[in-house]
Each structure stands twice: as structure tokens, then as C-alpha cells.
mmCIF file of the C-alpha atoms, coordinates in Angstrom:
data_MODEL
# 
_entry.id   MODEL 
# 
loop_
_atom_site.group_PDB 
_atom_site.id 
_atom_site.type_symbol 
_atom_site.label_atom_id 
_atom_site.label_alt_id 
_atom_site.label_comp_id 
_atom_site.label_asym_id 
_atom_site.label_entity_id 
_atom_site.label_seq_id 
_atom_site.pdbx_PDB_ins_code 
_atom_site.Cartn_x 
_atom_site.Cartn_y 
_atom_site.Cartn_z 
_atom_site.occupancy 
_atom_site.B_iso_or_equiv 
_atom_site.pdbx_formal_charge 
_atom_site.auth_seq_id 
_atom_site.auth_comp_id 
_atom_site.auth_asym_id 
_atom_site.auth_atom_id 
_atom_site.pdbx_PDB_model_num 
ATOM 1   C CA . MET A 1 1   ? 5.349  -14.958 -3.942  1.00 0.00 ? 1   MET A CA 1 
ATOM 2   C CA . SER A 1 2   ? 7.343  -17.467 -6.250  1.00 0.00 ? 2   SER A CA 1 
ATOM 3   C CA . GLN A 1 3   ? 5.635  -15.990 -9.239  1.00 0.00 ? 3   GLN A CA 1 
ATOM 4   C CA . PHE A 1 4   ? 6.591  -12.532 -8.434  1.00 0.00 ? 4   PHE A CA 1 
ATOM 5   C CA . VAL A 1 5   ? 10.048 -13.716 -7.924  1.00 0.00 ? 5   VAL A CA 1 
ATOM 6   C CA . LEU A 1 6   ? 10.169 -14.754 -11.484 1.00 0.00 ? 6   LEU A CA 1 
ATOM 7   C CA . TYR A 1 7   ? 8.992  -11.054 -12.421 1.00 0.00 ? 7   TYR A CA 1 
ATOM 8   C CA . ILE A 1 8   ? 11.021 -9.100  -9.983  1.00 0.00 ? 8   ILE A CA 1 
ATOM 9   C CA . GLU A 1 9   ? 14.537 -8.478  -12.264 1.00 0.00 ? 9   GLU A CA 1 
ATOM 10  C CA . PRO A 1 10  ? 12.556 -7.388  -15.214 1.00 0.00 ? 10  PRO A CA 1 
ATOM 11  C CA . LEU A 1 11  ? 10.830 -5.209  -12.996 1.00 0.00 ? 11  LEU A CA 1 
ATOM 12  C CA . LEU A 1 12  ? 13.852 -3.739  -11.611 1.00 0.00 ? 12  LEU A CA 1 
ATOM 13  C CA . GLN A 1 13  ? 15.765 -3.454  -14.861 1.00 0.00 ? 13  GLN A CA 1 
ATOM 14  C CA . THR A 1 14  ? 12.227 -1.270  -16.308 1.00 0.00 ? 14  THR A CA 1 
ATOM 15  C CA . LEU A 1 15  ? 12.532 0.938   -13.312 1.00 0.00 ? 15  LEU A CA 1 
ATOM 16  C CA . HIS A 1 16  ? 16.078 1.215   -13.619 1.00 0.00 ? 16  HIS A CA 1 
ATOM 17  C CA . SER A 1 17  ? 15.655 2.549   -17.524 1.00 0.00 ? 17  SER A CA 1 
ATOM 18  C CA . LYS A 1 18  ? 12.964 5.235   -16.490 1.00 0.00 ? 18  LYS A CA 1 
ATOM 19  C CA . LEU A 1 19  ? 14.235 6.291   -13.206 1.00 0.00 ? 19  LEU A CA 1 
ATOM 20  C CA . ASN A 1 20  ? 16.983 9.514   -13.146 1.00 0.00 ? 20  ASN A CA 1 
ATOM 21  C CA . GLY A 1 21  ? 17.754 8.144   -9.301  1.00 0.00 ? 21  GLY A CA 1 
ATOM 22  C CA . ILE A 1 22  ? 20.496 9.951   -7.203  1.00 0.00 ? 22  ILE A CA 1 
ATOM 23  C CA . SER A 1 23  ? 24.305 9.600   -7.528  1.00 0.00 ? 23  SER A CA 1 
ATOM 24  C CA . VAL A 1 24  ? 26.331 7.370   -5.265  1.00 0.00 ? 24  VAL A CA 1 
ATOM 25  C CA . GLY A 1 25  ? 29.761 7.528   -6.199  1.00 0.00 ? 25  GLY A CA 1 
ATOM 26  C CA . THR A 1 26  ? 29.967 6.366   -9.733  1.00 0.00 ? 26  THR A CA 1 
ATOM 27  C CA . GLN A 1 27  ? 26.969 4.791   -9.456  1.00 0.00 ? 27  GLN A CA 1 
ATOM 28  C CA . ASN A 1 28  ? 23.494 5.582   -10.402 1.00 0.00 ? 28  ASN A CA 1 
ATOM 29  C CA . LEU A 1 29  ? 21.251 4.516   -7.560  1.00 0.00 ? 29  LEU A CA 1 
ATOM 30  C CA . THR A 1 30  ? 17.543 4.055   -8.934  1.00 0.00 ? 30  THR A CA 1 
ATOM 31  C CA . CYS A 1 31  ? 15.783 0.815   -7.465  1.00 0.00 ? 31  CYS A CA 1 
ATOM 32  C CA . ILE A 1 32  ? 16.674 -1.387  -4.659  1.00 0.00 ? 32  ILE A CA 1 
ATOM 33  C CA . GLY A 1 33  ? 14.896 -4.870  -4.914  1.00 0.00 ? 33  GLY A CA 1 
ATOM 34  C CA . TYR A 1 34  ? 14.788 -7.733  -2.200  1.00 0.00 ? 34  TYR A CA 1 
ATOM 35  C CA . ALA A 1 35  ? 12.043 -10.791 -2.296  1.00 0.00 ? 35  ALA A CA 1 
ATOM 36  C CA . ASP A 1 36  ? 8.759  -9.188  -2.631  1.00 0.00 ? 36  ASP A CA 1 
ATOM 37  C CA . ASP A 1 37  ? 10.392 -5.406  -1.885  1.00 0.00 ? 37  ASP A CA 1 
ATOM 38  C CA . VAL A 1 38  ? 10.999 -2.878  -4.208  1.00 0.00 ? 38  VAL A CA 1 
ATOM 39  C CA . THR A 1 39  ? 12.085 0.526   -2.942  1.00 0.00 ? 39  THR A CA 1 
ATOM 40  C CA . CYS A 1 40  ? 12.635 3.139   -5.667  1.00 0.00 ? 40  CYS A CA 1 
ATOM 41  C CA . ILE A 1 41  ? 14.725 6.439   -5.691  1.00 0.00 ? 41  ILE A CA 1 
ATOM 42  C CA . VAL A 1 42  ? 13.304 9.062   -7.401  1.00 0.00 ? 42  VAL A CA 1 
ATOM 43  C CA . ARG A 1 43  ? 14.316 13.190  -7.983  1.00 0.00 ? 43  ARG A CA 1 
ATOM 44  C CA . SER A 1 44  ? 11.219 14.148  -9.684  1.00 0.00 ? 44  SER A CA 1 
ATOM 45  C CA . GLU A 1 45  ? 7.335  13.838  -9.963  1.00 0.00 ? 45  GLU A CA 1 
ATOM 46  C CA . ASP A 1 46  ? 8.430  12.625  -13.597 1.00 0.00 ? 46  ASP A CA 1 
ATOM 47  C CA . ASP A 1 47  ? 9.927  10.068  -11.513 1.00 0.00 ? 47  ASP A CA 1 
ATOM 48  C CA . VAL A 1 48  ? 7.147  9.420   -9.852  1.00 0.00 ? 48  VAL A CA 1 
ATOM 49  C CA . ALA A 1 49  ? 5.021  9.015   -12.807 1.00 0.00 ? 49  ALA A CA 1 
ATOM 50  C CA . GLY A 1 50  ? 7.218  6.371   -14.262 1.00 0.00 ? 50  GLY A CA 1 
ATOM 51  C CA . ILE A 1 51  ? 6.605  4.265   -11.227 1.00 0.00 ? 51  ILE A CA 1 
ATOM 52  C CA . HIS A 1 52  ? 3.060  4.432   -11.283 1.00 0.00 ? 52  HIS A CA 1 
ATOM 53  C CA . ASP A 1 53  ? 3.377  4.131   -15.204 1.00 0.00 ? 53  ASP A CA 1 
ATOM 54  C CA . THR A 1 54  ? 5.626  0.801   -14.573 1.00 0.00 ? 54  THR A CA 1 
ATOM 55  C CA . LEU A 1 55  ? 3.925  -0.672  -11.538 1.00 0.00 ? 55  LEU A CA 1 
ATOM 56  C CA . SER A 1 56  ? 0.484  -0.446  -13.146 1.00 0.00 ? 56  SER A CA 1 
ATOM 57  C CA . ALA A 1 57  ? 2.225  -2.349  -16.342 1.00 0.00 ? 57  ALA A CA 1 
ATOM 58  C CA . PHE A 1 58  ? 3.394  -5.275  -14.355 1.00 0.00 ? 58  PHE A CA 1 
ATOM 59  C CA . THR A 1 59  ? 0.442  -5.913  -12.264 1.00 0.00 ? 59  THR A CA 1 
ATOM 60  C CA . ARG A 1 60  ? -1.533 -6.109  -15.537 1.00 0.00 ? 60  ARG A CA 1 
ATOM 61  C CA . ALA A 1 61  ? 1.359  -8.497  -16.847 1.00 0.00 ? 61  ALA A CA 1 
ATOM 62  C CA . ALA A 1 62  ? 1.967  -10.343 -13.742 1.00 0.00 ? 62  ALA A CA 1 
ATOM 63  C CA . THR A 1 63  ? -1.424 -10.320 -12.448 1.00 0.00 ? 63  THR A CA 1 
ATOM 64  C CA . ALA A 1 64  ? -0.115 -9.248  -8.922  1.00 0.00 ? 64  ALA A CA 1 
ATOM 65  C CA . GLN A 1 65  ? -1.191 -6.550  -6.952  1.00 0.00 ? 65  GLN A CA 1 
ATOM 66  C CA . VAL A 1 66  ? 0.670  -3.695  -5.551  1.00 0.00 ? 66  VAL A CA 1 
ATOM 67  C CA . ASN A 1 67  ? -0.121 -2.642  -1.958  1.00 0.00 ? 67  ASN A CA 1 
ATOM 68  C CA . SER A 1 68  ? -0.606 0.842   -2.024  1.00 0.00 ? 68  SER A CA 1 
ATOM 69  C CA . ALA A 1 69  ? -0.930 1.166   1.842   1.00 0.00 ? 69  ALA A CA 1 
ATOM 70  C CA . LYS A 1 70  ? 2.533  0.191   2.056   1.00 0.00 ? 70  LYS A CA 1 
ATOM 71  C CA . THR A 1 71  ? 3.584  2.100   -0.952  1.00 0.00 ? 71  THR A CA 1 
ATOM 72  C CA . LYS A 1 72  ? 5.606  5.466   0.181   1.00 0.00 ? 72  LYS A CA 1 
ATOM 73  C CA . LEU A 1 73  ? 7.326  8.319   -1.273  1.00 0.00 ? 73  LEU A CA 1 
ATOM 74  C CA . LEU A 1 74  ? 10.343 9.657   1.179   1.00 0.00 ? 74  LEU A CA 1 
ATOM 75  C CA . ASP A 1 75  ? 10.864 12.941  -0.039  1.00 0.00 ? 75  ASP A CA 1 
ATOM 76  C CA . LEU A 1 76  ? 14.581 14.477  0.768   1.00 0.00 ? 76  LEU A CA 1 
ATOM 77  C CA . ARG A 1 77  ? 14.045 18.224  -0.906  1.00 0.00 ? 77  ARG A CA 1 
ATOM 78  C CA . PRO A 1 78  ? 12.784 20.842  1.157   1.00 0.00 ? 78  PRO A CA 1 
ATOM 79  C CA . GLU A 1 79  ? 9.663  23.065  0.067   1.00 0.00 ? 79  GLU A CA 1 
ATOM 80  C CA . PRO A 1 80  ? 9.015  24.537  -2.295  1.00 0.00 ? 80  PRO A CA 1 
ATOM 81  C CA . HIS A 1 81  ? 10.494 21.812  -4.494  1.00 0.00 ? 81  HIS A CA 1 
ATOM 82  C CA . ALA A 1 82  ? 9.567  18.905  -2.121  1.00 0.00 ? 82  ALA A CA 1 
ATOM 83  C CA . LEU A 1 83  ? 7.091  16.776  -4.179  1.00 0.00 ? 83  LEU A CA 1 
ATOM 84  C CA . ARG A 1 84  ? 3.151  17.028  -3.862  1.00 0.00 ? 84  ARG A CA 1 
ATOM 85  C CA . GLN A 1 85  ? 0.998  14.056  -2.494  1.00 0.00 ? 85  GLN A CA 1 
ATOM 86  C CA . VAL A 1 86  ? 0.798  11.583  -5.615  1.00 0.00 ? 86  VAL A CA 1 
ATOM 87  C CA . PRO A 1 87  ? -2.308 9.154   -5.021  1.00 0.00 ? 87  PRO A CA 1 
ATOM 88  C CA . PRO A 1 88  ? -2.407 6.642   -4.745  1.00 0.00 ? 88  PRO A CA 1 
ATOM 89  C CA . TYR A 1 89  ? 1.119  6.437   -2.945  1.00 0.00 ? 89  TYR A CA 1 
ATOM 90  C CA . VAL A 1 90  ? 1.585  8.217   0.722   1.00 0.00 ? 90  VAL A CA 1 
ATOM 91  C CA . LYS A 1 91  ? 4.512  10.757  1.400   1.00 0.00 ? 91  LYS A CA 1 
ATOM 92  C CA . THR A 1 92  ? 6.533  9.943   4.880   1.00 0.00 ? 92  THR A CA 1 
ATOM 93  C CA . ASP A 1 93  ? 8.939  11.674  6.860   1.00 0.00 ? 93  ASP A CA 1 
ATOM 94  C CA . LYS A 1 94  ? 10.475 8.178   6.930   1.00 0.00 ? 94  LYS A CA 1 
ATOM 95  C CA . LEU A 1 95  ? 11.192 5.143   5.168   1.00 0.00 ? 95  LEU A CA 1 
ATOM 96  C CA . ARG A 1 96  ? 12.643 1.710   5.552   1.00 0.00 ? 96  ARG A CA 1 
ATOM 97  C CA . ALA A 1 97  ? 14.014 -0.024  3.045   1.00 0.00 ? 97  ALA A CA 1 
ATOM 98  C CA . LEU A 1 98  ? 16.308 -3.502  3.718   1.00 0.00 ? 98  LEU A CA 1 
ATOM 99  C CA . GLY A 1 99  ? 16.794 -2.815  7.193   1.00 0.00 ? 99  GLY A CA 1 
ATOM 100 C CA . ILE A 1 100 ? 17.680 0.630   7.420   1.00 0.00 ? 100 ILE A CA 1 
ATOM 101 C CA . GLU A 1 101 ? 15.659 3.509   8.323   1.00 0.00 ? 101 GLU A CA 1 
ATOM 102 C CA . PHE A 1 102 ? 15.847 6.610   6.623   1.00 0.00 ? 102 PHE A CA 1 
ATOM 103 C CA . MET A 1 103 ? 14.312 10.069  7.404   1.00 0.00 ? 103 MET A CA 1 
# 
């Protein structure tokens, strides 16, 4: 865990530079990190691919593992615009991030 804390900020900065995220007021929200939890907000399958590529590079550089069982995708868009299932990640209809539940 302590090694991960050293890498979290560069990981968040890399994810932020690759994702479109969502607009909240005047800010663009792409990812949130706390301790060893990272939550990313995506708008497209390209964003999901960017996350996957970034996390793959991160696991090689940090010799850390991403827990695929705990990695979930919450898509707020209605069909037919919803994301398809993107292995190894699991689509879900609710998500808890930093103590807040999203549905």
C-alpha cells in the first residue's frame, strides 16, 4: 500500500490527461483518488480503452495489480448509447465511491 501512495498522483494526472470526463460547473471531472481507490468518469468506450491502457502501464511500472473483481463501470447513458461490456471490467447499475453511492 505505501508504494502505491507514491504512484497515485502520477496515475491520476495521466488518467486526467487521457479522459474526457464530465463537466461540473467550470471544472472537468475525470477521476477521483483516495488512498488506493481510484474512480474514473468516462463518456465513451475510448475513455475505457484509455483507462485500460493506462492501468496496464501502471501495473508494469509500479509492479502493482489492479483488482479486476473490484473494477466496475457505471454507465449513466441510456441504450443504445450505453457502453458494451468491456472485459476485464464489470458493468454495474450502482457504484460506491468515497462513501457516496451513485445509481
